[in-house]
Amino acid sequence: MAEIPKVLSIAGTDPTGGAGIHADLKTFQEVGAYGMAVITSVVAQNTVGVKDVWHMENEAILKQLEAVLEDIRPQAVKTGMIALPSMIESITDRLERENLPIIVDPVMVATSGDSLMDKETTELMINRLLPIAEVVTPNMEEAEKLTGVNVSTIKEAEKAARLLVDEMGAGAAVVKGGHAKDTAIDVLYYKKEFIHLTADRFDTKHTHGTGCTFSAAIAANRAKGIPVIKSCELAKEFITKAISHPLNIGHGSGPVNHWGRFLEK
Ligand SMILES: Nc1ncnc2c1ncn2[C@@H]1O[C@H](COP(=O)(O)OP(=O)(O)OP(=O)(O)O)[C@@H](O)[C@H]1O
Ligand SMILES: Cc1ncc(CO)c(N)n1
């Protein structure tokens, strides 16, 4: 029997189930990989905003990670919310010992606008985590913070994506255009080539967890052995279907529909 694709998320929580670890696990399941999760921070949040955050101690993170890795080896890892510099150090130290595709979603703020990362963490994210990332998936604002390039046009997204790879050491970069005005074009830069991942833009406020879902889908596809470009293209199709069938739940920016691809438009 072929090996079961297994994928691990290292991220924070969302008790309303739309973002973070919860969105990742739903996505892994839908994309056809066995999902596992190590929790970095417990976040009291909902579709309206973040109320409080409790960070796990490094020992708790590392012991969770060790428990997974010594027993069930994933074929891909995704990182999401890693709020503190010391967390980046410990997680990177441990992941560097494995030879695995790592998809880094450099989560900095929630859809609600609340910050999910300490300022000093950005520096370590750049110096430690980016160089071991196979794919990094910043939104426009995160790409600006990581590269210092203003990102409001496709040309600027291309410039940031190229910097993230050619100068900063990621294997590939997808600068997501979900926060653009009229389009939803994500710019992928891989092996010196630009690929535009395009989709219709939906006029909806229900985009809580879109970034988590997109990067989780890339990671699950990679765990299935699908090559990088195809993994990103399939993830774009997955998130587009998930956004296009809104659930209309919650009082704020609600979650996307993780089984959207099974629903007829
Ligand atoms: N209104 C929309 N219509 C179509 N696609 C969208 C829309 N909003 C986001 N997307 C797509 O969803 C994916 C995630 O992009 P986005 O820029 O929203 O990420 P993010 O800001 O990291 O997400 P999050 O809100 O979870 O932090 C991208 O593929 C983006 O193009
Ligand atoms: C835990 C967590 N990770 C990421 C996001 C970004 O959507 C969020 N809101 N919460």
PDB file of C-alpha atoms and ligand atoms in Angstrom:
ATOM      1  CA  MET A   1       0.000   0.000   0.000  1.00  0.00           C
ATOM      2  CA  ALA A   2       1.258   3.507  -0.805  1.00  0.00           C
ATOM      3  CA  GLU A   3       2.401   5.526   2.194  1.00  0.00           C
ATOM      4  CA  ILE A   4      -0.305   7.729   3.718  1.00  0.00           C
ATOM      5  CA  PRO A   5       0.586  11.406   3.203  1.00  0.00           C
ATOM      6  CA  LYS A   6       1.068  13.002   6.616  1.00  0.00           C
ATOM      7  CA  VAL A   7       1.432  16.692   7.328  1.00  0.00           C
ATOM      8  CA  LEU A   8       2.224  18.619  10.496  1.00  0.00           C
ATOM      9  CA  SER A   9       1.117  22.133  11.420  1.00  0.00           C
ATOM     10  CA  ILE A  10       2.987  24.177  14.019  1.00  0.00           C
ATOM     11  CA  ALA A  11       0.697  27.102  14.832  1.00  0.00           C
ATOM     12  CA  GLY A  12      -1.718  28.860  17.170  1.00  0.00           C
ATOM     13  CA  THR A  13      -5.359  28.109  17.925  1.00  0.00           C
ATOM     14  CA  ASP A  14      -8.728  29.619  17.038  1.00  0.00           C
ATOM     15  CA  PRO A  15     -11.581  28.241  19.164  1.00  0.00           C
ATOM     16  CA  THR A  16     -14.127  29.299  16.523  1.00  0.00           C
ATOM     17  CA  GLY A  17     -12.455  26.885  14.115  1.00  0.00           C
ATOM     18  CA  GLY A  18     -11.811  29.236  11.201  1.00  0.00           C
ATOM     19  CA  ALA A  19      -8.102  29.986  11.437  1.00  0.00           C
ATOM     20  CA  GLY A  20      -4.846  28.625  12.867  1.00  0.00           C
ATOM     21  CA  ILE A  21      -4.459  24.953  13.736  1.00  0.00           C
ATOM     22  CA  HIS A  22      -8.183  24.299  13.297  1.00  0.00           C
ATOM     23  CA  ALA A  23      -8.258  25.608   9.733  1.00  0.00           C
ATOM     24  CA  ASP A  24      -5.058  23.704   8.982  1.00  0.00           C
ATOM     25  CA  LEU A  25      -6.440  20.356  10.177  1.00  0.00           C
ATOM     26  CA  LYS A  26      -9.687  20.804   8.229  1.00  0.00           C
ATOM     27  CA  THR A  27      -7.696  21.661   5.122  1.00  0.00           C
ATOM     28  CA  PHE A  28      -5.317  18.706   5.495  1.00  0.00           C
ATOM     29  CA  GLN A  29      -8.296  16.371   5.759  1.00  0.00           C
ATOM     30  CA  GLU A  30     -10.059  17.856   2.728  1.00  0.00           C
ATOM     31  CA  VAL A  31      -6.919  17.788   0.599  1.00  0.00           C
ATOM     32  CA  GLY A  32      -6.335  14.131   1.477  1.00  0.00           C
ATOM     33  CA  ALA A  33      -3.477  14.081   3.964  1.00  0.00           C
ATOM     34  CA  TYR A  34      -3.376  12.887   7.570  1.00  0.00           C
ATOM     35  CA  GLY A  35      -3.147  16.010   9.737  1.00  0.00           C
ATOM     36  CA  MET A  36      -1.140  16.551  12.923  1.00  0.00           C
ATOM     37  CA  ALA A  37      -0.629  19.685  15.013  1.00  0.00           C
ATOM     38  CA  VAL A  38       1.770  21.243  17.524  1.00  0.00           C
ATOM     39  CA  ILE A  39       0.335  24.245  19.378  1.00  0.00           C
ATOM     40  CA  THR A  40       2.503  27.345  19.836  1.00  0.00           C
ATOM     41  CA  SER A  41      -0.032  29.723  21.410  1.00  0.00           C
ATOM     42  CA  VAL A  42      -3.578  29.412  22.678  1.00  0.00           C
ATOM     43  CA  VAL A  43      -5.573  32.340  21.312  1.00  0.00           C
ATOM     44  CA  ALA A  44      -8.938  33.458  22.683  1.00  0.00           C
ATOM     45  CA  GLN A  45     -10.309  34.834  19.412  1.00  0.00           C
ATOM     46  CA  ASN A  46     -13.414  34.760  17.280  1.00  0.00           C
ATOM     47  CA  THR A  47     -14.560  36.178  13.961  1.00  0.00           C
ATOM     48  CA  VAL A  48     -14.636  39.679  15.478  1.00  0.00           C
ATOM     49  CA  GLY A  49     -11.224  39.870  17.128  1.00  0.00           C
ATOM     50  CA  VAL A  50      -8.522  38.571  19.442  1.00  0.00           C
ATOM     51  CA  LYS A  51      -9.349  38.775  23.161  1.00  0.00           C
ATOM     52  CA  ASP A  52      -6.283  37.217  24.752  1.00  0.00           C
ATOM     53  CA  VAL A  53      -3.257  35.035  24.010  1.00  0.00           C
ATOM     54  CA  TRP A  54      -1.286  32.517  26.075  1.00  0.00           C
ATOM     55  CA  HIS A  55       2.051  31.456  24.664  1.00  0.00           C
ATOM     56  CA  MET A  56       3.265  27.897  25.227  1.00  0.00           C
ATOM     57  CA  GLU A  57       6.640  27.547  26.911  1.00  0.00           C
ATOM     58  CA  ASN A  58       9.410  26.455  24.558  1.00  0.00           C
ATOM     59  CA  GLU A  59       9.674  23.180  26.447  1.00  0.00           C
ATOM     60  CA  ALA A  60       5.990  22.468  25.784  1.00  0.00           C
ATOM     61  CA  ILE A  61       6.397  23.218  22.076  1.00  0.00           C
ATOM     62  CA  LEU A  62       9.540  21.113  21.725  1.00  0.00           C
ATOM     63  CA  LYS A  63       8.072  18.162  23.619  1.00  0.00           C
ATOM     64  CA  GLN A  64       4.976  18.181  21.403  1.00  0.00           C
ATOM     65  CA  LEU A  65       7.219  18.347  18.334  1.00  0.00           C
ATOM     66  CA  GLU A  66       9.453  15.544  19.591  1.00  0.00           C
ATOM     67  CA  ALA A  67       6.437  13.350  20.415  1.00  0.00           C
ATOM     68  CA  VAL A  68       5.228  13.661  16.817  1.00  0.00           C
ATOM     69  CA  LEU A  69       8.585  13.322  15.080  1.00  0.00           C
ATOM     70  CA  GLU A  70       9.763  10.268  17.031  1.00  0.00           C
ATOM     71  CA  ASP A  71       6.569   8.420  16.162  1.00  0.00           C
ATOM     72  CA  ILE A  72       4.940   9.621  12.934  1.00  0.00           C
ATOM     73  CA  ARG A  73       7.175  11.284  10.373  1.00  0.00           C
ATOM     74  CA  PRO A  74       5.311  13.842   8.246  1.00  0.00           C
ATOM     75  CA  GLN A  75       6.267  14.387   4.602  1.00  0.00           C
ATOM     76  CA  ALA A  76       5.692  18.134   4.971  1.00  0.00           C
ATOM     77  CA  VAL A  77       5.459  20.730   7.734  1.00  0.00           C
ATOM     78  CA  LYS A  78       3.566  24.010   7.841  1.00  0.00           C
ATOM     79  CA  THR A  79       4.314  26.802  10.312  1.00  0.00           C
ATOM     80  CA  GLY A  80       1.773  29.482  11.162  1.00  0.00           C
ATOM     81  CA  MET A  81       1.603  31.757  14.201  1.00  0.00           C
ATOM     82  CA  ILE A  82       4.981  31.786  15.961  1.00  0.00           C
ATOM     83  CA  ALA A  83       4.767  34.837  18.170  1.00  0.00           C
ATOM     84  CA  LEU A  84       8.030  35.045  20.098  1.00  0.00           C
ATOM     85  CA  PRO A  85      11.714  35.131  19.083  1.00  0.00           C
ATOM     86  CA  SER A  86      12.556  32.220  21.421  1.00  0.00           C
ATOM     87  CA  MET A  87       9.887  30.093  19.744  1.00  0.00           C
ATOM     88  CA  ILE A  88      11.446  30.704  16.327  1.00  0.00           C
ATOM     89  CA  GLU A  89      14.860  29.699  17.707  1.00  0.00           C
ATOM     90  CA  SER A  90      13.637  26.440  19.256  1.00  0.00           C
ATOM     91  CA  ILE A  91      11.404  25.391  16.370  1.00  0.00           C
ATOM     92  CA  THR A  92      14.033  26.181  13.737  1.00  0.00           C
ATOM     93  CA  ASP A  93      16.778  24.379  15.692  1.00  0.00           C
ATOM     94  CA  ARG A  94      14.599  21.253  15.755  1.00  0.00           C
ATOM     95  CA  LEU A  95      13.337  21.428  12.175  1.00  0.00           C
ATOM     96  CA  GLU A  96      16.851  21.980  10.817  1.00  0.00           C
ATOM     97  CA  ARG A  97      17.644  18.413  11.882  1.00  0.00           C
ATOM     98  CA  GLU A  98      14.956  17.046   9.523  1.00  0.00           C
ATOM     99  CA  ASN A  99      14.995  17.073   5.766  1.00  0.00           C
ATOM    100  CA  LEU A 100      11.398  18.069   5.116  1.00  0.00           C
ATOM    101  CA  PRO A 101       9.552  20.581   2.932  1.00  0.00           C
ATOM    102  CA  ILE A 102       8.608  23.439   5.272  1.00  0.00           C
ATOM    103  CA  ILE A 103       5.832  25.820   4.239  1.00  0.00           C
ATOM    104  CA  VAL A 104       6.143  29.041   6.259  1.00  0.00           C
ATOM    105  CA  ASP A 105       3.076  31.257   6.622  1.00  0.00           C
ATOM    106  CA  PRO A 106       4.584  34.307   8.338  1.00  0.00           C
ATOM    107  CA  VAL A 107       1.465  35.171  10.344  1.00  0.00           C
ATOM    108  CA  MET A 108       1.730  38.691  11.785  1.00  0.00           C
ATOM    109  CA  VAL A 109      -1.825  39.987  12.153  1.00  0.00           C
ATOM    110  CA  ALA A 110      -5.251  38.305  12.289  1.00  0.00           C
ATOM    111  CA  THR A 111      -7.913  39.140   9.672  1.00  0.00           C
ATOM    112  CA  SER A 112      -9.519  41.254  12.400  1.00  0.00           C
ATOM    113  CA  GLY A 113      -6.385  43.456  12.421  1.00  0.00           C
ATOM    114  CA  ASP A 114      -5.080  42.236  15.802  1.00  0.00           C
ATOM    115  CA  SER A 115      -1.350  41.581  16.064  1.00  0.00           C
ATOM    116  CA  LEU A 116      -0.264  37.953  16.493  1.00  0.00           C
ATOM    117  CA  MET A 117       3.504  38.404  16.485  1.00  0.00           C
ATOM    118  CA  ASP A 118       6.031  40.372  18.560  1.00  0.00           C
ATOM    119  CA  LYS A 119       7.995  42.984  16.558  1.00  0.00           C
ATOM    120  CA  GLU A 120      11.394  41.449  17.353  1.00  0.00           C
ATOM    121  CA  THR A 121      10.198  38.120  15.987  1.00  0.00           C
ATOM    122  CA  THR A 122      10.271  39.444  12.417  1.00  0.00           C
ATOM    123  CA  GLU A 123      14.069  39.712  12.491  1.00  0.00           C
ATOM    124  CA  LEU A 124      14.468  36.084  13.584  1.00  0.00           C
ATOM    125  CA  MET A 125      11.855  34.944  11.123  1.00  0.00           C
ATOM    126  CA  ILE A 126      14.046  36.497   8.427  1.00  0.00           C
ATOM    127  CA  ASN A 127      17.352  35.134   9.730  1.00  0.00           C
ATOM    128  CA  ARG A 128      16.340  31.658  10.889  1.00  0.00           C
ATOM    129  CA  LEU A 129      13.057  30.428   9.437  1.00  0.00           C
ATOM    130  CA  LEU A 130      13.068  31.886   5.912  1.00  0.00           C
ATOM    131  CA  PRO A 131      16.310  30.167   4.887  1.00  0.00           C
ATOM    132  CA  ILE A 132      14.845  26.726   5.696  1.00  0.00           C
ATOM    133  CA  ALA A 133      11.457  27.436   4.097  1.00  0.00           C
ATOM    134  CA  GLU A 134      10.622  25.598   0.899  1.00  0.00           C
ATOM    135  CA  VAL A 135       7.742  28.026   0.334  1.00  0.00           C
ATOM    136  CA  VAL A 136       6.943  31.245   2.213  1.00  0.00           C
ATOM    137  CA  THR A 137       3.438  32.720   1.853  1.00  0.00           C
ATOM    138  CA  PRO A 138       3.221  36.337   3.087  1.00  0.00           C
ATOM    139  CA  ASN A 139       0.255  38.589   2.365  1.00  0.00           C
ATOM    140  CA  MET A 140       1.099  42.033   0.971  1.00  0.00           C
ATOM    141  CA  GLU A 141       1.613  43.633   4.386  1.00  0.00           C
ATOM    142  CA  GLU A 142       3.753  40.741   5.654  1.00  0.00           C
ATOM    143  CA  ALA A 143       5.817  40.858   2.456  1.00  0.00           C
ATOM    144  CA  GLU A 144       6.457  44.565   3.114  1.00  0.00           C
ATOM    145  CA  LYS A 145       7.542  43.903   6.696  1.00  0.00           C
ATOM    146  CA  LEU A 146       9.843  41.070   5.645  1.00  0.00           C
ATOM    147  CA  THR A 147      11.467  42.769   2.644  1.00  0.00           C
ATOM    148  CA  GLY A 148      11.075  46.523   3.214  1.00  0.00           C
ATOM    149  CA  VAL A 149       9.523  46.812  -0.284  1.00  0.00           C
ATOM    150  CA  ASN A 150       6.187  48.670  -0.537  1.00  0.00           C
ATOM    151  CA  VAL A 151       3.727  46.166  -1.989  1.00  0.00           C
ATOM    152  CA  SER A 152       0.606  47.518  -3.625  1.00  0.00           C
ATOM    153  CA  THR A 153       1.045  46.508  -7.286  1.00  0.00           C
ATOM    154  CA  ILE A 154       1.819  43.211  -9.017  1.00  0.00           C
ATOM    155  CA  LYS A 155       5.261  44.547 -10.036  1.00  0.00           C
ATOM    156  CA  GLU A 156       6.006  45.331  -6.379  1.00  0.00           C
ATOM    157  CA  ALA A 157       4.732  41.898  -5.303  1.00  0.00           C
ATOM    158  CA  GLU A 158       7.121  40.383  -7.863  1.00  0.00           C
ATOM    159  CA  LYS A 159       9.996  42.447  -6.477  1.00  0.00           C
ATOM    160  CA  ALA A 160       9.251  41.312  -2.909  1.00  0.00           C
ATOM    161  CA  ALA A 161       8.829  37.666  -3.957  1.00  0.00           C
ATOM    162  CA  ARG A 162      12.149  37.717  -5.798  1.00  0.00           C
ATOM    163  CA  LEU A 163      13.918  39.239  -2.778  1.00  0.00           C
ATOM    164  CA  LEU A 164      12.443  36.623  -0.444  1.00  0.00           C
ATOM    165  CA  VAL A 165      13.960  33.883  -2.591  1.00  0.00           C
ATOM    166  CA  ASP A 166      17.104  35.264  -4.252  1.00  0.00           C
ATOM    167  CA  GLU A 167      18.349  37.395  -1.343  1.00  0.00           C
ATOM    168  CA  MET A 168      16.688  35.972   1.766  1.00  0.00           C
ATOM    169  CA  GLY A 169      16.972  32.251   1.073  1.00  0.00           C
ATOM    170  CA  ALA A 170      13.446  30.850   0.794  1.00  0.00           C
ATOM    171  CA  GLY A 171      12.991  28.164  -1.885  1.00  0.00           C
ATOM    172  CA  ALA A 172       9.865  29.810  -3.277  1.00  0.00           C
ATOM    173  CA  ALA A 173       7.639  32.732  -2.310  1.00  0.00           C
ATOM    174  CA  VAL A 174       3.957  33.391  -2.865  1.00  0.00           C
ATOM    175  CA  VAL A 175       3.025  37.022  -2.197  1.00  0.00           C
ATOM    176  CA  LYS A 176      -0.743  36.779  -1.719  1.00  0.00           C
ATOM    177  CA  GLY A 177      -3.005  39.418  -3.183  1.00  0.00           C
ATOM    178  CA  GLY A 178      -6.040  38.817  -0.984  1.00  0.00           C
ATOM    179  CA  HIS A 179      -5.880  42.366   0.369  1.00  0.00           C
ATOM    180  CA  ALA A 180      -5.724  43.998  -3.087  1.00  0.00           C
ATOM    181  CA  LYS A 181      -8.670  46.109  -4.303  1.00  0.00           C
ATOM    182  CA  ASP A 182     -10.171  44.523  -7.398  1.00  0.00           C
ATOM    183  CA  THR A 183      -8.175  41.366  -8.016  1.00  0.00           C
ATOM    184  CA  ALA A 184      -7.076  38.226  -6.165  1.00  0.00           C
ATOM    185  CA  ILE A 185      -3.754  37.566  -7.867  1.00  0.00           C
ATOM    186  CA  ASP A 186      -1.005  35.798  -5.913  1.00  0.00           C
ATOM    187  CA  VAL A 187       2.549  36.100  -7.235  1.00  0.00           C
ATOM    188  CA  LEU A 188       4.619  32.910  -7.063  1.00  0.00           C
ATOM    189  CA  TYR A 189       8.374  33.124  -7.626  1.00  0.00           C
ATOM    190  CA  TYR A 190      10.204  29.808  -7.970  1.00  0.00           C
ATOM    191  CA  LYS A 191      13.399  28.832  -9.773  1.00  0.00           C
ATOM    192  CA  LYS A 192      13.798  32.320 -11.321  1.00  0.00           C
ATOM    193  CA  GLU A 193      10.282  32.319 -12.771  1.00  0.00           C
ATOM    194  CA  PHE A 194       7.144  34.260 -11.907  1.00  0.00           C
ATOM    195  CA  ILE A 195       3.779  32.550 -12.023  1.00  0.00           C
ATOM    196  CA  HIS A 196       0.568  34.492 -11.380  1.00  0.00           C
ATOM    197  CA  LEU A 197      -2.045  32.478  -9.510  1.00  0.00           C
ATOM    198  CA  THR A 198      -5.237  34.184 -10.589  1.00  0.00           C
ATOM    199  CA  ALA A 199      -8.856  33.814  -9.503  1.00  0.00           C
ATOM    200  CA  ASP A 200     -12.039  35.871  -9.402  1.00  0.00           C
ATOM    201  CA  ARG A 201     -12.204  38.235  -6.474  1.00  0.00           C
ATOM    202  CA  PHE A 202     -15.290  37.714  -4.285  1.00  0.00           C
ATOM    203  CA  ASP A 203     -16.924  40.637  -2.587  1.00  0.00           C
ATOM    204  CA  THR A 204     -17.182  39.083   0.869  1.00  0.00           C
ATOM    205  CA  LYS A 205     -16.148  39.878   4.435  1.00  0.00           C
ATOM    206  CA  HIS A 206     -15.896  36.161   5.239  1.00  0.00           C
ATOM    207  CA  THR A 207     -12.155  35.742   4.795  1.00  0.00           C
ATOM    208  CA  HIS A 208     -11.123  34.691   8.309  1.00  0.00           C
ATOM    209  CA  GLY A 209      -8.376  32.088   7.959  1.00  0.00           C
ATOM    210  CA  THR A 210      -7.860  32.375   4.199  1.00  0.00           C
ATOM    211  CA  GLY A 211      -4.088  32.591   4.621  1.00  0.00           C
ATOM    212  CA  CYS A 212      -3.934  29.593   6.982  1.00  0.00           C
ATOM    213  CA  THR A 213      -6.104  27.530   4.640  1.00  0.00           C
ATOM    214  CA  PHE A 214      -4.077  28.419   1.536  1.00  0.00           C
ATOM    215  CA  SER A 215      -0.685  27.560   3.077  1.00  0.00           C
ATOM    216  CA  ALA A 216      -2.089  24.398   4.694  1.00  0.00           C
ATOM    217  CA  ALA A 217      -3.326  23.261   1.280  1.00  0.00           C
ATOM    218  CA  ILE A 218       0.148  23.822  -0.201  1.00  0.00           C
ATOM    219  CA  ALA A 219       1.679  21.766   2.649  1.00  0.00           C
ATOM    220  CA  ALA A 220      -0.830  18.912   2.235  1.00  0.00           C
ATOM    221  CA  ASN A 221      -0.183  18.819  -1.516  1.00  0.00           C
ATOM    222  CA  ARG A 222       3.559  18.710  -0.897  1.00  0.00           C
ATOM    223  CA  ALA A 223       3.046  15.819   1.587  1.00  0.00           C
ATOM    224  CA  LYS A 224       1.269  14.005  -1.263  1.00  0.00           C
ATOM    225  CA  GLY A 225       4.411  14.409  -3.357  1.00  0.00           C
ATOM    226  CA  ILE A 226       2.954  17.002  -5.718  1.00  0.00           C
ATOM    227  CA  PRO A 227       5.644  19.396  -7.077  1.00  0.00           C
ATOM    228  CA  VAL A 228       5.889  22.955  -5.738  1.00  0.00           C
ATOM    229  CA  ILE A 229       4.208  24.893  -8.569  1.00  0.00           C
ATOM    230  CA  LYS A 230       1.330  22.446  -8.934  1.00  0.00           C
ATOM    231  CA  SER A 231       0.883  22.393  -5.128  1.00  0.00           C
ATOM    232  CA  CYS A 232       0.458  26.179  -5.142  1.00  0.00           C
ATOM    233  CA  GLU A 233      -1.925  26.114  -8.120  1.00  0.00           C
ATOM    234  CA  LEU A 234      -4.099  23.450  -6.495  1.00  0.00           C
ATOM    235  CA  ALA A 235      -4.057  25.366  -3.201  1.00  0.00           C
ATOM    236  CA  LYS A 236      -5.263  28.474  -5.040  1.00  0.00           C
ATOM    237  CA  GLU A 237      -8.168  26.477  -6.517  1.00  0.00           C
ATOM    238  CA  PHE A 238      -8.961  25.085  -3.060  1.00  0.00           C
ATOM    239  CA  ILE A 239      -9.035  28.482  -1.298  1.00  0.00           C
ATOM    240  CA  THR A 240     -11.025  30.072  -4.134  1.00  0.00           C
ATOM    241  CA  LYS A 241     -13.755  27.425  -3.836  1.00  0.00           C
ATOM    242  CA  ALA A 242     -13.680  27.752  -0.031  1.00  0.00           C
ATOM    243  CA  ILE A 243     -14.206  31.539  -0.288  1.00  0.00           C
ATOM    244  CA  SER A 244     -16.845  31.277  -3.025  1.00  0.00           C
ATOM    245  CA  HIS A 245     -19.238  29.218  -0.857  1.00  0.00           C
ATOM    246  CA  PRO A 246     -19.486  31.358   2.285  1.00  0.00           C
ATOM    247  CA  LEU A 247     -20.880  29.829   5.460  1.00  0.00           C
ATOM    248  CA  ASN A 248     -22.148  33.188   6.737  1.00  0.00           C
ATOM    249  CA  ILE A 249     -21.459  32.362  10.369  1.00  0.00           C
ATOM    250  CA  GLY A 250     -20.122  34.543  13.172  1.00  0.00           C
ATOM    251  CA  HIS A 251     -20.637  38.233  13.875  1.00  0.00           C
ATOM    252  CA  GLY A 252     -17.496  39.478  12.136  1.00  0.00           C
ATOM    253  CA  SER A 253     -15.240  38.234   9.341  1.00  0.00           C
ATOM    254  CA  GLY A 254     -16.454  34.644   9.189  1.00  0.00           C
ATOM    255  CA  PRO A 255     -14.629  31.456   8.230  1.00  0.00           C
ATOM    256  CA  VAL A 256     -14.325  30.054   4.726  1.00  0.00           C
ATOM    257  CA  ASN A 257     -16.020  26.842   3.667  1.00  0.00           C
ATOM    258  CA  HIS A 258     -13.432  24.075   3.727  1.00  0.00           C
ATOM    259  CA  TRP A 259     -15.683  21.682   1.804  1.00  0.00           C
ATOM    260  CA  GLY A 260     -16.549  24.374  -0.777  1.00  0.00           C
ATOM    261  CA  ARG A 261     -14.992  22.424  -3.625  1.00  0.00           C
ATOM    262  CA  PHE A 262     -17.704  19.771  -3.310  1.00  0.00           C
ATOM    263  CA  LEU A 263     -20.498  22.310  -3.740  1.00  0.00           C
ATOM    264  CA  GLU A 264     -21.822  23.344  -7.128  1.00  0.00           C
ATOM    265  CA  LYS A 265     -21.731  27.084  -7.755  1.00  0.00           C
TER     266      LYS A 265
HETATM  267  N1  LIG B   1     -12.087  38.307  -1.484  1.00  0.00           N
HETATM  268  C1  LIG B   1     -11.327  37.368  -2.033  1.00  0.00           C
HETATM  269  N2  LIG B   1     -11.651  36.805  -3.217  1.00  0.00           N
HETATM  270  C2  LIG B   1     -10.874  35.852  -3.781  1.00  0.00           C
HETATM  271  N3  LIG B   1      -9.740  35.380  -3.237  1.00  0.00           N
HETATM  272  C3  LIG B   1      -9.337  35.908  -2.044  1.00  0.00           C
HETATM  273  C4  LIG B   1     -10.096  36.920  -1.383  1.00  0.00           C
HETATM  274  N4  LIG B   1      -9.480  37.222  -0.210  1.00  0.00           N
HETATM  275  C5  LIG B   1      -8.378  36.429  -0.151  1.00  0.00           C
HETATM  276  N5  LIG B   1      -8.273  35.654  -1.257  1.00  0.00           N
HETATM  277  C6  LIG B   1      -7.238  34.650  -1.532  1.00  0.00           C
HETATM  278  O1  LIG B   1      -7.046  33.905  -0.336  1.00  0.00           O
HETATM  279  C7  LIG B   1      -5.670  33.562  -0.175  1.00  0.00           C
HETATM  280  C8  LIG B   1      -5.153  34.157   1.126  1.00  0.00           C
HETATM  281  O2  LIG B   1      -4.829  35.519   0.900  1.00  0.00           O
HETATM  282  P1  LIG B   1      -4.836  36.679   1.951  1.00  0.00           P
HETATM  283  O3  LIG B   1      -4.093  37.811   1.336  1.00  0.00           O
HETATM  284  O4  LIG B   1      -6.248  36.929   2.410  1.00  0.00           O
HETATM  285  O5  LIG B   1      -4.024  36.014   3.131  1.00  0.00           O
HETATM  286  P2  LIG B   1      -3.858  36.421   4.638  1.00  0.00           P
HETATM  287  O6  LIG B   1      -4.013  37.888   4.810  1.00  0.00           O
HETATM  288  O7  LIG B   1      -2.606  35.797   5.110  1.00  0.00           O
HETATM  289  O8  LIG B   1      -5.085  35.685   5.303  1.00  0.00           O
HETATM  290  P3  LIG B   1      -5.627  35.776   6.809  1.00  0.00           P
HETATM  291  O9  LIG B   1      -6.837  36.665   6.690  1.00  0.00           O
HETATM  292  O10 LIG B   1      -5.969  34.386   7.136  1.00  0.00           O
HETATM  293  O11 LIG B   1      -4.542  36.360   7.666  1.00  0.00           O
HETATM  294  C9  LIG B   1      -4.970  34.095  -1.416  1.00  0.00           C
HETATM  295  O12 LIG B   1      -4.950  33.083  -2.406  1.00  0.00           O
HETATM  296  C10 LIG B   1      -5.871  35.259  -1.844  1.00  0.00           C
HETATM  297  O13 LIG B   1      -5.726  35.611  -3.193  1.00  0.00           O
HETATM  298  C1  LIG B   2      -3.920  31.279  15.449  1.00  0.00           C
HETATM  299  C2  LIG B   2      -4.118  32.127  14.243  1.00  0.00           C
HETATM  300  N1  LIG B   2      -3.242  31.999  13.224  1.00  0.00           N
HETATM  301  C3  LIG B   2      -3.390  32.760  12.119  1.00  0.00           C
HETATM  302  C4  LIG B   2      -4.420  33.668  12.016  1.00  0.00           C
HETATM  303  C5  LIG B   2      -4.548  34.534  10.778  1.00  0.00           C
HETATM  304  O1  LIG B   2      -5.722  34.384  10.143  1.00  0.00           O
HETATM  305  C6  LIG B   2      -5.329  33.761  13.110  1.00  0.00           C
HETATM  306  N2  LIG B   2      -6.379  34.622  13.102  1.00  0.00           N
HETATM  307  N3  LIG B   2      -5.138  32.979  14.201  1.00  0.00           N
END
